[in-house]
Short mmCIF file of C-alpha atoms in Angstrom, two decimals:
data_model
loop_
_atom_site.label_atom_id
_atom_site.label_comp_id
_atom_site.label_asym_id
_atom_site.label_seq_id
_atom_site.Cartn_x
_atom_site.Cartn_y
_atom_site.Cartn_z
CA MET A 1029 -9.29 -11.01 -24.27
CA LEU A 1030 -11.04 -7.72 -23.52
CA SER A 1031 -10.34 -4.79 -25.77
CA THR A 1032 -7.39 -2.69 -24.60
CA GLY A 1033 -7.35 -0.07 -27.28
CA SER A 1034 -4.94 -1.98 -29.53
CA ALA A 1035 -5.16 -3.33 -33.03
CA THR A 1036 -3.39 -5.91 -35.14
CA ALA A 1037 -1.38 -4.67 -38.09
CA PRO A 1038 -2.27 -6.03 -41.55
CA THR A 1039 1.18 -7.59 -41.84
CA GLY A 1040 0.60 -9.87 -38.88
CA GLY A 1041 2.51 -7.76 -36.32
CA THR A 1042 0.87 -5.89 -33.48
CA VAL A 1043 0.82 -2.14 -33.09
CA PRO A 1044 -0.93 -0.11 -30.42
CA ILE A 1045 -3.56 2.43 -31.33
CA PRO A 1046 -4.11 5.53 -29.21
CA ALA A 1047 -5.36 4.55 -25.76
CA GLY A 1048 -3.80 7.21 -23.55
CA PRO A 1049 -0.18 7.34 -22.39
CA LEU A 1050 -0.73 4.59 -19.80
CA GLY A 1051 -2.38 2.13 -22.20
CA GLY A 1052 -6.05 2.58 -21.40
CA PRO A 1053 -7.98 0.20 -19.13
CA GLU A 1054 -5.55 -2.70 -19.59
CA GLY A 1055 -2.58 -0.46 -18.84
CA ASN A 1056 -4.37 0.73 -15.73
CA ARG A 1057 -4.92 -2.88 -14.63
CA ARG A 1058 -1.22 -3.61 -15.07
CA LEU A 1059 -0.18 -0.53 -13.12
CA VAL A 1060 -2.53 -1.47 -10.28
CA ALA A 1061 -1.17 -5.03 -10.30
CA ALA A 1062 2.49 -3.96 -10.19
CA THR A 1063 1.77 -1.47 -7.41
CA GLY A 1064 -0.17 -4.10 -5.49
CA ALA A 1065 2.72 -6.56 -5.74
CA LEU A 1066 5.15 -3.94 -4.40
CA LEU A 1067 2.78 -3.19 -1.53
CA LEU A 1068 2.49 -6.89 -0.67
CA ALA A 1069 6.29 -7.14 -0.41
CA LEU A 1070 6.52 -4.05 1.78
CA LEU A 1071 3.63 -5.19 3.97
CA ALA A 1072 5.30 -8.57 4.46
CA ALA A 1073 8.39 -6.76 5.75
CA GLN A 1074 6.18 -4.60 7.94
CA GLY A 1075 4.59 -7.75 9.35
CA VAL A 1076 8.01 -8.92 10.51
CA THR A 1077 8.54 -5.65 12.38
CA ILE A 1078 5.17 -6.08 14.11
CA LEU A 1079 6.26 -9.49 15.41
CA PHE A 1080 9.42 -7.96 16.91
CA LEU A 1081 8.20 -4.44 17.57
CA GLY A 1082 10.38 -3.85 20.61
CA GLN A 1083 13.57 -4.44 18.63
CA LEU A 1084 12.38 -3.15 15.23
CA LEU A 1085 10.31 -0.09 16.14
CA THR A 1086 12.43 2.31 14.08
CA TRP A 1087 12.17 -0.03 11.07
CA HIS A 1088 8.41 -0.21 11.65
CA PHE A 1089 8.16 3.56 11.33
CA PHE A 1090 10.55 3.60 8.37
CA ILE A 1091 8.61 1.01 6.33
CA GLY A 1092 5.32 2.65 7.30
CA MET A 1093 6.48 5.94 5.80
CA LEU A 1094 8.00 4.14 2.81
CA LEU A 1095 4.53 2.71 2.09
CA VAL A 1096 3.03 6.17 1.59
CA GLY A 1097 4.33 6.64 -1.97
CA PRO A 1098 3.09 3.30 -3.38
CA VAL A 1099 -0.21 3.64 -1.48
CA VAL A 1100 -0.84 7.05 -3.06
CA LEU A 1101 -0.12 5.56 -6.52
CA LYS A 1102 -2.46 2.63 -5.83
CA LEU A 1103 -5.26 4.90 -4.66
CA GLY A 1104 -4.71 7.22 -7.61
CA SER A 1105 -4.74 4.47 -10.23
CA THR A 1106 -7.78 2.70 -8.80
CA GLY A 1107 -9.52 6.04 -8.32
CA HIS A 1108 -8.85 6.88 -11.97
CA ARG A 1109 -10.45 3.62 -13.01
CA PHE A 1110 -13.44 4.30 -10.75
CA VAL A 1111 -13.99 7.77 -12.21
CA ARG A 1112 -13.62 6.65 -15.83
CA TYR A 1113 -16.00 3.72 -15.33
CA TYR A 1114 -18.78 5.70 -13.66
CA ALA A 1115 -18.27 8.61 -16.07
CA GLY A 1116 -19.33 6.21 -18.83
CA ASN A 1117 -16.01 5.70 -20.65
CA ALA A 1118 -16.71 2.93 -23.17
CA ALA A 1119 -13.38 1.12 -22.81
CA TYR A 1120 -13.63 0.96 -19.03
CA ARG A 1121 -17.31 -0.01 -19.17
CA ARG A 1122 -16.46 -2.98 -21.42
CA GLN A 1123 -14.23 -4.45 -18.72
CA GLY A 1124 -17.16 -4.37 -16.31
CA PRO A 1125 -17.40 -3.56 -12.60
CA PRO A 1126 -15.79 -5.48 -9.73
CA HIS A 1127 -17.75 -8.06 -7.78
CA PRO A 1128 -20.52 -6.38 -5.72
CA LEU A 1129 -18.90 -7.45 -2.44
CA LEU A 1130 -15.59 -5.88 -3.47
CA ARG A 1131 -17.36 -2.68 -4.49
CA LEU A 1132 -18.96 -2.48 -1.04
CA LEU A 1133 -15.63 -3.26 0.62
CA ALA A 1134 -13.57 -0.72 -1.36
CA PRO A 1135 -14.52 2.39 0.71
CA LEU A 1136 -13.61 0.54 3.91
CA VAL A 1137 -10.23 -0.51 2.45
CA VAL A 1138 -9.48 3.08 1.45
CA ALA A 1139 -10.66 4.61 4.74
CA THR A 1140 -8.77 2.16 6.96
CA THR A 1141 -5.60 2.46 4.84
CA VAL A 1142 -5.64 6.24 5.24
CA ALA A 1143 -6.39 5.86 8.96
CA VAL A 1144 -3.48 3.49 9.58
CA LEU A 1145 -0.99 5.73 7.76
CA ALA A 1146 -2.35 8.94 9.31
CA THR A 1147 -2.30 7.63 12.87
CA GLY A 1148 1.17 6.17 12.30
CA GLY A 1149 2.41 9.56 11.17
CA ALA A 1150 0.73 11.20 14.15
CA LEU A 1151 2.52 8.77 16.47
CA ALA A 1152 5.88 9.73 15.00
CA LEU A 1153 5.15 13.46 15.24
CA MET A 1154 3.17 13.82 18.45
CA GLY A 1155 3.62 10.72 20.60
CA ARG A 1156 1.33 7.97 21.76
CA ASP A 1157 -0.94 9.82 24.21
CA THR A 1158 -1.83 12.90 22.16
CA GLY A 1159 -5.50 13.90 21.83
CA PRO A 1160 -8.66 12.97 23.74
CA VAL A 1161 -8.26 9.38 22.48
CA PRO A 1162 -4.66 8.10 22.57
CA VAL A 1163 -3.17 7.99 19.07
CA LEU A 1164 -1.62 4.59 19.76
CA PHE A 1165 -5.08 3.14 20.45
CA LEU A 1166 -6.44 4.66 17.24
CA HIS A 1167 -3.50 3.23 15.29
CA LYS A 1168 -4.06 -0.26 16.65
CA ALA A 1169 -7.83 -0.13 16.12
CA SER A 1170 -7.51 1.12 12.54
CA PHE A 1171 -4.93 -1.58 11.84
CA VAL A 1172 -7.29 -4.34 12.99
CA CYS A 1173 -10.07 -3.00 10.74
CA TRP A 1174 -7.62 -2.55 7.85
CA ALA A 1175 -6.29 -6.11 8.17
CA ALA A 1176 -9.79 -7.59 7.98
CA ALA A 1177 -10.90 -5.51 4.99
CA THR A 1178 -7.64 -5.72 3.08
CA GLY A 1179 -7.32 -9.46 3.65
CA VAL A 1180 -10.51 -10.06 1.66
CA HIS A 1181 -9.37 -7.59 -1.01
CA VAL A 1182 -5.99 -9.31 -1.42
CA LEU A 1183 -7.47 -12.81 -1.62
CA ALA A 1184 -9.81 -11.64 -4.37
CA HIS A 1185 -7.06 -10.11 -6.53
CA VAL A 1186 -3.71 -11.75 -5.75
CA TRP A 1187 -4.15 -14.60 -8.23
CA ARG A 1188 -4.24 -12.09 -11.12
CA LEU A 1189 -0.92 -10.45 -10.30
CA PRO A 1190 1.53 -12.89 -11.97
CA GLY A 1191 -0.24 -12.78 -15.34
CA LEU A 1192 -0.62 -9.00 -15.41
CA ILE A 1193 2.93 -8.27 -14.26
CA GLY A 1194 4.38 -10.93 -16.55
CA ALA A 1195 2.56 -9.46 -19.54
CA ASP A 1196 4.01 -6.03 -18.80
CA LEU A 1197 7.54 -7.37 -18.39
CA ARG A 1198 7.55 -9.18 -21.72
CA MET A 1199 9.18 -7.01 -24.35
CA ARG A 1200 7.43 -8.61 -27.33
CA ALA A 1201 3.77 -8.34 -28.10
CA ALA A 1202 1.56 -11.36 -27.57
CA ARG A 1203 1.76 -13.92 -30.33
CA HIS A 1204 -1.10 -15.04 -32.57
CA GLY A 1205 -2.29 -11.49 -33.16
CA GLY A 1206 -2.66 -10.55 -29.48
CA PRO A 1207 -2.65 -6.85 -28.63
CA ARG A 1208 0.34 -4.92 -27.35
CA VAL A 1209 -0.47 -2.43 -24.59
CA ARG A 1210 1.40 0.83 -24.81
CA GLY A 1211 2.83 2.76 -21.86
CA ALA A 1212 4.86 0.06 -20.08
CA ALA A 1213 7.86 2.37 -19.61
CA LEU A 1214 5.66 5.08 -18.13
CA ARG A 1215 3.92 2.63 -15.81
CA TRP A 1216 7.19 1.33 -14.39
CA SER A 1217 8.53 4.88 -14.15
CA LEU A 1218 5.50 5.88 -12.07
CA LEU A 1219 6.06 2.89 -9.79
CA ALA A 1220 9.75 3.80 -9.36
CA ALA A 1221 8.84 7.43 -8.66
CA ALA A 1222 6.27 6.40 -6.03
CA LEU A 1223 8.83 4.19 -4.31
CA ALA A 1224 11.43 6.98 -4.44
CA ALA A 1225 8.94 9.45 -2.93
CA GLY A 1226 8.16 7.01 -0.13
CA LEU A 1227 11.88 6.45 0.46
CA ALA A 1228 12.51 10.20 0.68
CA LEU A 1229 9.69 10.53 3.22
CA ALA A 1230 11.00 7.59 5.23
CA LEU A 1231 14.53 8.98 5.32
CA ALA A 1232 13.23 12.38 6.38
CA GLY A 1233 11.01 10.87 9.08
CA ALA A 1234 13.46 8.30 10.45
CA PRO A 1235 14.96 10.72 13.02
CA LEU A 1236 11.45 11.41 14.34
CA ALA A 1237 10.90 7.68 14.77
CA ALA A 1238 14.22 7.27 16.57
CA GLN A 1239 13.37 10.21 18.85
CA TRP A 1240 9.95 8.70 19.60
CA GLN A 1241 11.53 5.37 20.51
CA SER A 1242 14.06 7.11 22.73
CA SER A 1243 11.35 9.09 24.54
CA ALA A 1244 9.30 5.92 25.01
CA HIS A 1245 12.35 4.22 26.50
CA HIS A 1246 13.07 7.09 28.90
CA ALA A 1247 9.42 7.27 29.91
CA GLY A 1248 9.76 3.89 31.54
CA ARG A 1249 12.94 4.76 33.43
CA PRO A 1250 11.38 6.76 36.34
CA HIS A 1251 9.21 3.77 37.20
CA ALA A 1252 12.26 1.53 37.13
CA LYS A 1253 14.22 3.95 39.34
CA HIS A 1254 11.30 4.19 41.79
CA SER A 1255 11.09 0.40 41.97
CA ALA A 1256 14.84 0.11 42.54
CA ALA A 1257 14.71 2.71 45.32
CA ALA A 1258 11.66 1.13 46.93
CA ALA A 1259 13.27 -2.30 47.13
CA PRO A 1260 15.99 -1.39 49.66
CA ALA A 1261 13.51 0.74 51.63
CA ALA A 1262 11.18 -2.22 51.95
CA GLY A 1263 13.96 -4.22 53.55
CA ARG A 1264 14.86 -1.64 56.19
CA PRO A 1265 13.64 -2.22 59.78
CA SER A 1266 10.87 0.14 60.83
#
């Protein structure tokens, strides 16, 4: 196992040595894994709303805003790792860099994630046809790019999630002299706080989403009324 800033006590137990409040590089990996698992669950729910967007549009907006908190935590934790690695921190350097393809893909994942959330928020606030290029088109285009980039990212990392999350949930240190990573309580507190922040944003923005759906519904009514009025007129003798 890679060094995580921990040491084995002379008595055979395991005690952590100072590695930062979050547990150093290994603690960072576990925080990223737990946040990624939460995002996968939320994105699965969001996928259901996409399949039934006409009936679940308000829920689509709600989950989209709920995602903001965990996404910010994920970007912050991975960004911290990036900075520490390229700043030459020895502990982070020992764990090594990601695969070259994933390093090239990372900026695209970040950019498209921000674009999807930003255009979704703009839709809720300003409507679908705002700006020289319709916001709805930008939202759909950024989503397609995001799905392609993030799909590769998820496939590369998802197999690690059970082991990392399971290790953080176990209360006892690893047996046979394995290290114990400090900061588990803080990591889970950060995850809960990110989810709570996203929930607060979603609750605050839900009325905007409902108003947007209502305006979209009424926008189609004049056309329906015109069609209904034109039908009898078409049947009248000239």
